[in-house]
Amino acid sequence: MAAKKASEAFSRALIEEVQRWGAMKQTGVSLKYMMDFGSNPSEKILLLSAQFLHKELPIRIARRAIELESLPFGLSEKPAVLKVRDWYLDSFRDLRTFPEIKDSNDELTFTQMIKMIKVRHNNVVPAMALGVQQLKKDLAPKVMPGDFGEIHQFLDRFYMSRIGIRMLIGQHVALHDPNPQPGLVGQIHSKMSPMEVALTASEDARAICLREYGSAPEFNIYGDPNFTFPYVPSHLHLMVFELVKNSLRAVQERFMNSDKDAPPIRIIVADGIEDVTIKISDEGGGIPRSGLPKIFTYLYSTAKNPLDEHSIIEGPSDGVTMAGYGYGLPISRLYARYFGGDLQIISMECYGTDAYLHLSRLGDSQEPLP
């Protein structure tokens, strides 16, 4: 896959423009603001939203494109990373060449374009994972894992920014739905039941466990089924799915050849004043204390299947690809932090693991803007 440096593949004027926009200040929004703003999506509201994105998205995309050019250990030169950089520069160019948005026709054309940008970036996470994999193969055993701290911090910033960009585009596109489900404001559900979402995500994770192993532990879920709060159901589904999947796999592998019945996974949903907390407990054997710092890094994948370069770079993505190569936990934590929450893992070696997923109930924290 022949990829060139940005200065060779893109015009000098474009590179200079990326530098200029990358120096501009980003504007964060809160969940509450998105919900209030989109609660009555008139033509005027959609026009204002498009005009905001027309200015905001190039700033965010430019910042990431600049960072992609100067990564340590030669990561910027890896073919998969060069491909990602090209996607970012193409999207920046599309946004900057789009004329001023003056009326609803312009707005609809702009909306189609940003939908295409979102699709273009579908495979960014596995492509970056492939780049890191390429780097590790080339460096090993010269560089110790501890030296990768700078890359880990970059990936945290990079993926957090990606969550924000995709949320802004997805929210704007979803506001065009002529018949939204009751309670939905774009992608945000004003009365989301965490019990309901956690149940669906857990069932989906168990189906994957069944498919892979032929059997799967049970799970029990506890909480108030009538409790609701405003949140993005797709974000919560992704996080709970990942955590429950990890627990199911740990329990299944520990009890697969045992005479004892596999103990169920326990999922508890607690509605506090500040946070909604979802605790996922398993008896899957736990993680040694020395291994806990590693679970949130992007460089210790124990995935059995190597990433396939062709399918990542050229092929379609089903959007659930993050699970297979060790990125599930760090990316789930970023999703939690995006709206002011967090994810903590506490483990008892030789017993099991508890994951605490905290979601901010207030919805008023600004997006983190790396």
C-alpha positions as semicolon CSV with decimal commas, in nm:
position;residue;x (nm);y (nm);z (nm)
1;M;0,000;0,000;0,000
2;A;0,194;0,301;-0,126
3;A;0,115;0,605;0,086
4;K;0,303;0,933;0,068
5;K;0,382;1,203;0,316
6;A;0,105;1,463;0,341
7;S;0,333;1,725;0,186
8;E;0,366;1,506;-0,126
9;A;0,008;1,377;-0,155
10;F;-0,177;1,704;-0,070
11;S;-0,123;2,060;-0,188
12;R;0,095;2,289;0,020
13;A;-0,197;2,534;0,048
14;L;-0,415;2,264;0,207
15;I;-0,143;2,167;0,456
16;E;-0,100;2,535;0,554
17;E;-0,476;2,570;0,597
18;V;-0,481;2,260;0,821
19;Q;-0,210;2,421;1,037
20;R;-0,409;2,745;1,061
21;W;-0,739;2,575;1,155
22;G;-0,566;2,337;1,395
23;A;-0,455;2,640;1,599
24;M;-0,814;2,766;1,643
25;K;-1,010;2,713;1,964
26;Q;-1,253;2,422;1,979
27;T;-1,605;2,476;2,117
28;G;-1,738;2,205;2,349
29;V;-2,106;2,131;2,406
30;S;-2,280;1,942;2,685
31;L;-2,541;1,667;2,665
32;K;-2,793;1,906;2,820
33;Y;-2,717;2,175;2,562
34;M;-2,753;1,927;2,273
35;M;-3,085;1,810;2,413
36;D;-3,225;2,159;2,474
37;F;-3,103;2,284;2,134
38;G;-3,247;1,989;1,940
39;S;-3,578;1,953;2,126
40;N;-3,765;2,132;1,847
41;P;-3,562;2,081;1,525
42;S;-3,711;2,353;1,304
43;E;-3,547;2,460;0,976
44;K;-3,384;2,749;1,162
45;I;-3,240;2,519;1,430
46;L;-3,102;2,278;1,166
47;L;-2,949;2,572;0,977
48;L;-2,779;2,701;1,295
49;S;-2,654;2,349;1,374
50;A;-2,508;2,307;1,024
51;Q;-2,339;2,649;1,040
52;F;-2,183;2,557;1,376
53;L;-2,055;2,223;1,240
54;H;-1,923;2,390;0,924
55;K;-1,685;2,587;1,145
56;E;-1,628;2,341;1,433
57;L;-1,559;2,015;1,248
58;P;-1,261;2,146;1,044
59;I;-1,095;2,268;1,367
60;R;-1,131;1,929;1,537
61;I;-1,029;1,732;1,228
62;A;-0,728;1,959;1,159
63;R;-0,595;1,905;1,513
64;R;-0,597;1,529;1,467
65;A;-0,444;1,548;1,118
66;I;-0,154;1,754;1,259
67;E;-0,095;1,506;1,542
68;L;-0,098;1,214;1,298
69;E;0,207;1,368;1,125
70;S;0,436;1,369;1,429
71;L;0,390;1,047;1,627
72;P;0,684;0,886;1,811
73;F;0,879;0,574;1,705
74;G;0,788;0,629;1,338
75;L;0,420;0,539;1,395
76;S;0,324;0,822;1,154
77;E;0,501;0,635;0,871
78;K;0,310;0,309;0,912
79;P;0,087;0,246;0,606
80;A;-0,236;0,208;0,810
81;V;-0,169;0,538;0,995
82;L;-0,091;0,717;0,667
83;K;-0,428;0,593;0,539
84;V;-0,607;0,734;0,846
85;R;-0,426;1,066;0,799
86;D;-0,547;1,074;0,436
87;W;-0,907;1,021;0,554
88;Y;-0,872;1,316;0,793
89;L;-0,718;1,543;0,527
90;D;-0,986;1,444;0,271
91;S;-1,259;1,526;0,524
92;F;-1,095;1,858;0,613
93;R;-1,080;1,949;0,244
94;D;-1,446;1,850;0,190
95;L;-1,555;2,074;0,479
96;R;-1,339;2,371;0,381
97;T;-1,441;2,365;0,014
98;F;-1,811;2,353;0,107
99;P;-1,958;2,703;0,052
100;E;-2,128;2,912;0,318
101;I;-2,455;2,755;0,440
102;K;-2,731;3,009;0,378
103;D;-3,060;2,820;0,342
104;S;-3,223;2,481;0,399
105;N;-3,109;2,347;0,057
106;D;-2,748;2,420;0,152
107;E;-2,811;2,260;0,490
108;L;-2,947;1,937;0,337
109;T;-2,651;1,911;0,097
110;F;-2,412;1,972;0,388
111;T;-2,588;1,702;0,594
112;Q;-2,538;1,448;0,314
113;M;-2,170;1,540;0,298
114;I;-2,106;1,498;0,671
115;K;-2,289;1,164;0,660
116;M;-2,032;1,055;0,400
117;I;-1,749;1,184;0,621
118;K;-1,879;0,971;0,910
119;V;-1,883;0,662;0,685
120;R;-1,532;0,740;0,554
121;H;-1,403;0,727;0,914
122;N;-1,586;0,405;1,015
123;N;-1,267;0,199;1,024
124;V;-1,038;0,450;1,198
125;V;-1,013;0,248;1,523
126;P;-0,909;-0,085;1,365
127;A;-0,681;0,097;1,117
128;M;-0,497;0,273;1,403
129;A;-0,480;-0,061;1,588
130;L;-0,323;-0,213;1,278
131;G;-0,068;0,072;1,268
132;V;0,025;0,008;1,633
133;Q;0,048;-0,365;1,561
134;Q;0,281;-0,292;1,264
135;L;0,494;-0,071;1,492
136;K;0,520;-0,330;1,771
137;K;0,627;-0,596;1,521
138;D;0,899;-0,369;1,377
139;L;1,030;-0,250;1,716
140;A;1,014;-0,565;1,926
141;P;1,210;-0,640;2,133
142;K;1,407;-0,313;2,113
143;V;1,148;-0,097;2,293
144;M;1,000;-0,179;2,630
145;P;0,620;-0,144;2,672
146;G;0,676;0,137;2,924
147;D;0,817;0,352;2,644
148;F;0,478;0,355;2,474
149;G;0,322;0,603;2,719
150;E;0,332;0,885;2,466
151;I;0,150;0,673;2,206
152;H;-0,110;0,569;2,464
153;Q;-0,178;0,935;2,553
154;F;-0,204;1,023;2,184
155;L;-0,455;0,741;2,123
156;D;-0,665;0,852;2,422
157;R;-0,680;1,207;2,279
158;F;-0,736;1,081;1,927
159;Y;-1,022;0,844;2,011
160;M;-1,186;1,092;2,250
161;S;-1,186;1,351;1,972
162;R;-1,332;1,092;1,734
163;I;-1,618;1,018;1,977
164;G;-1,696;1,392;1,985
165;I;-1,684;1,436;1,607
166;R;-1,910;1,134;1,552
167;M;-2,151;1,249;1,823
168;L;-2,184;1,596;1,666
169;I;-2,236;1,456;1,314
170;G;-2,469;1,180;1,434
171;Q;-2,676;1,423;1,641
172;H;-2,719;1,666;1,350
173;V;-2,812;1,387;1,107
174;A;-3,057;1,226;1,355
175;L;-3,241;1,559;1,404
176;H;-3,365;1,518;1,045
177;D;-3,568;1,207;1,133
178;P;-3,928;1,303;1,049
179;N;-4,075;1,042;1,290
180;P;-3,844;1,006;1,592
181;Q;-3,932;0,759;1,866
182;P;-4,102;0,925;2,166
183;G;-3,836;1,079;2,393
184;L;-3,561;1,081;2,131
185;V;-3,383;1,411;2,062
186;G;-3,146;1,315;1,784
187;Q;-2,932;1,037;1,934
188;I;-3,016;1,135;2,293
189;H;-3,306;0,969;2,475
190;S;-3,458;1,209;2,727
191;K;-3,609;0,915;2,920
192;M;-3,360;0,634;2,869
193;S;-3,403;0,329;3,091
194;P;-3,052;0,209;3,187
195;M;-3,205;-0,125;3,292
196;E;-3,354;-0,176;2,947
197;V;-3,034;-0,083;2,760
198;A;-2,819;-0,294;2,996
199;L;-3,052;-0,592;2,945
200;T;-3,035;-0,567;2,563
201;A;-2,654;-0,520;2,565
202;S;-2,613;-0,819;2,802
203;E;-2,833;-1,039;2,583
204;D;-2,628;-0,938;2,277
205;A;-2,301;-1,018;2,458
206;R;-2,438;-1,355;2,575
207;A;-2,541;-1,442;2,217
208;I;-2,179;-1,386;2,105
209;C;-2,050;-1,601;2,392
210;L;-2,295;-1,879;2,293
211;R;-2,182;-1,857;1,932
212;E;-1,814;-1,877;2,027
213;Y;-1,822;-2,140;2,302
214;G;-2,148;-2,328;2,247
215;S;-2,264;-2,232;2,597
216;A;-2,265;-1,917;2,810
217;P;-2,306;-1,821;3,177
218;E;-2,638;-1,670;3,284
219;F;-2,666;-1,310;3,400
220;N;-2,894;-1,146;3,657
221;I;-2,983;-0,778;3,645
222;Y;-3,105;-0,573;3,944
223;G;-3,243;-0,220;3,962
224;D;-3,554;-0,006;3,917
225;P;-3,705;-0,083;3,575
226;N;-3,904;0,244;3,586
227;F;-3,604;0,469;3,641
228;T;-3,504;0,685;3,341
229;F;-3,258;0,968;3,273
230;P;-3,126;1,150;2,963
231;Y;-2,838;0,975;2,788
232;V;-2,724;0,832;2,452
233;P;-2,850;0,470;2,438
234;S;-2,596;0,365;2,171
235;H;-2,307;0,479;2,395
236;L;-2,440;0,290;2,697
237;H;-2,507;-0,021;2,490
238;L;-2,149;-0,020;2,363
239;M;-2,001;0,010;2,715
240;V;-2,222;-0,249;2,886
241;F;-2,184;-0,490;2,594
242;E;-1,805;-0,473;2,623
243;L;-1,799;-0,517;3,002
244;V;-2,049;-0,803;3,008
245;K;-1,872;-0,974;2,718
246;N;-1,544;-0,964;2,910
247;S;-1,712;-1,109;3,221
248;L;-1,890;-1,384;3,028
249;R;-1,566;-1,486;2,857
250;A;-1,375;-1,495;3,188
251;V;-1,639;-1,707;3,364
252;Q;-1,690;-1,935;3,062
253;E;-1,318;-2,008;3,030
254;R;-1,274;-2,061;3,404
255;F;-1,566;-2,306;3,441
256;M;-1,565;-2,468;3,095
257;N;-1,410;-2,796;3,213
258;S;-1,532;-2,776;3,573
259;D;-1,786;-2,997;3,748
260;K;-1,934;-2,685;3,908
261;D;-2,201;-2,473;3,743
262;A;-2,074;-2,142;3,608
263;P;-2,187;-1,863;3,847
264;P;-2,403;-1,593;3,686
265;I;-2,282;-1,241;3,607
266;R;-2,449;-0,985;3,837
267;I;-2,547;-0,647;3,691
268;I;-2,668;-0,381;3,935
269;V;-2,808;-0,043;3,824
270;A;-2,809;0,224;4,098
271;D;-2,962;0,568;4,045
272;G;-2,776;0,821;4,258
273;I;-2,825;1,196;4,273
274;E;-2,510;1,282;4,074
275;D;-2,437;0,955;3,895
276;V;-2,613;0,651;3,761
277;T;-2,375;0,363;3,838
278;I;-2,384;0,022;3,673
279;K;-2,181;-0,247;3,847
280;I;-2,094;-0,565;3,658
281;S;-1,960;-0,843;3,883
282;D;-1,820;-1,180;3,779
283;E;-1,645;-1,476;3,935
284;G;-1,417;-1,530;3,638
285;G;-1,091;-1,555;3,831
286;G;-0,996;-1,188;3,836
287;I;-0,681;-1,012;3,722
288;P;-0,351;-1,003;3,915
289;R;-0,289;-0,659;4,069
290;S;0,025;-0,620;3,857
291;G;-0,188;-0,662;3,544
292;L;-0,451;-0,400;3,629
293;P;-0,261;-0,097;3,489
294;K;-0,238;-0,276;3,154
295;I;-0,609;-0,329;3,095
296;F;-0,667;0,031;2,986
297;T;-0,376;0,044;2,741
298;Y;-0,390;0,000;2,365
299;L;-0,065;-0,195;2,339
300;Y;-0,126;-0,521;2,524
301;S;-0,386;-0,687;2,305
302;T;-0,426;-1,060;2,368
303;A;-0,651;-1,096;2,062
304;K;-0,610;-1,428;1,888
305;N;-0,698;-1,297;1,543
306;P;-0,449;-1,063;1,380
307;L;-0,604;-0,761;1,213
308;D;-0,658;-0,801;0,841
309;E;-0,508;-0,505;0,656
310;H;-0,717;-0,533;0,340
311;S;-1,056;-0,560;0,511
312;I;-0,975;-0,266;0,742
313;I;-0,842;-0,029;0,481
314;E;-1,072;-0,116;0,193
315;G;-1,367;-0,311;0,326
316;P;-1,687;-0,214;0,507
317;S;-1,708;-0,203;0,885
318;D;-1,995;-0,334;1,094
319;G;-1,908;-0,084;1,368
320;V;-1,856;-0,353;1,638
321;T;-1,496;-0,423;1,543
322;M;-1,334;-0,278;1,856
323;A;-1,406;-0,589;2,060
324;G;-1,160;-0,827;1,902
325;Y;-0,823;-0,665;1,960
326;G;-0,806;-0,538;2,314
327;Y;-0,941;-0,184;2,266
328;G;-1,279;-0,243;2,428
329;L;-1,193;-0,128;2,782
330;P;-0,993;0,189;2,705
331;I;-1,249;0,302;2,448
332;S;-1,542;0,223;2,680
333;R;-1,376;0,441;2,945
334;L;-1,348;0,727;2,693
335;Y;-1,719;0,695;2,609
336;A;-1,800;0,714;2,982
337;R;-1,575;1,019;3,029
338;Y;-1,711;1,195;2,720
339;F;-2,027;1,296;2,909
340;G;-1,861;1,337;3,250
341;G;-1,868;0,976;3,374
342;D;-1,595;0,719;3,430
343;L;-1,514;0,349;3,430
344;Q;-1,325;0,172;3,711
345;I;-1,219;-0,191;3,735
346;I;-1,156;-0,357;4,072
347;S;-1,036;-0,715;4,080
348;M;-0,981;-0,996;4,329
349;E;-0,719;-1,233;4,196
350;C;-0,841;-1,596;4,181
351;Y;-1,199;-1,481;4,245
352;G;-1,343;-1,226;4,004
353;T;-1,375;-0,870;3,878
354;D;-1,612;-0,580;3,943
355;A;-1,653;-0,306;3,682
356;Y;-1,810;0,021;3,797
357;L;-1,952;0,227;3,511
358;H;-2,039;0,580;3,630
359;L;-2,267;0,795;3,412
360;S;-2,323;1,159;3,497
361;R;-2,691;1,211;3,567
362;L;-2,672;1,591;3,541
363;G;-2,567;1,606;3,175
364;D;-2,410;1,951;3,216
365;S;-2,039;1,870;3,184
366;Q;-1,870;2,005;2,869
367;E;-1,719;1,764;2,620
368;P;-1,350;1,696;2,695
369;L;-1,166;1,865;2,406
370;P;-0,823;1,708;2,353
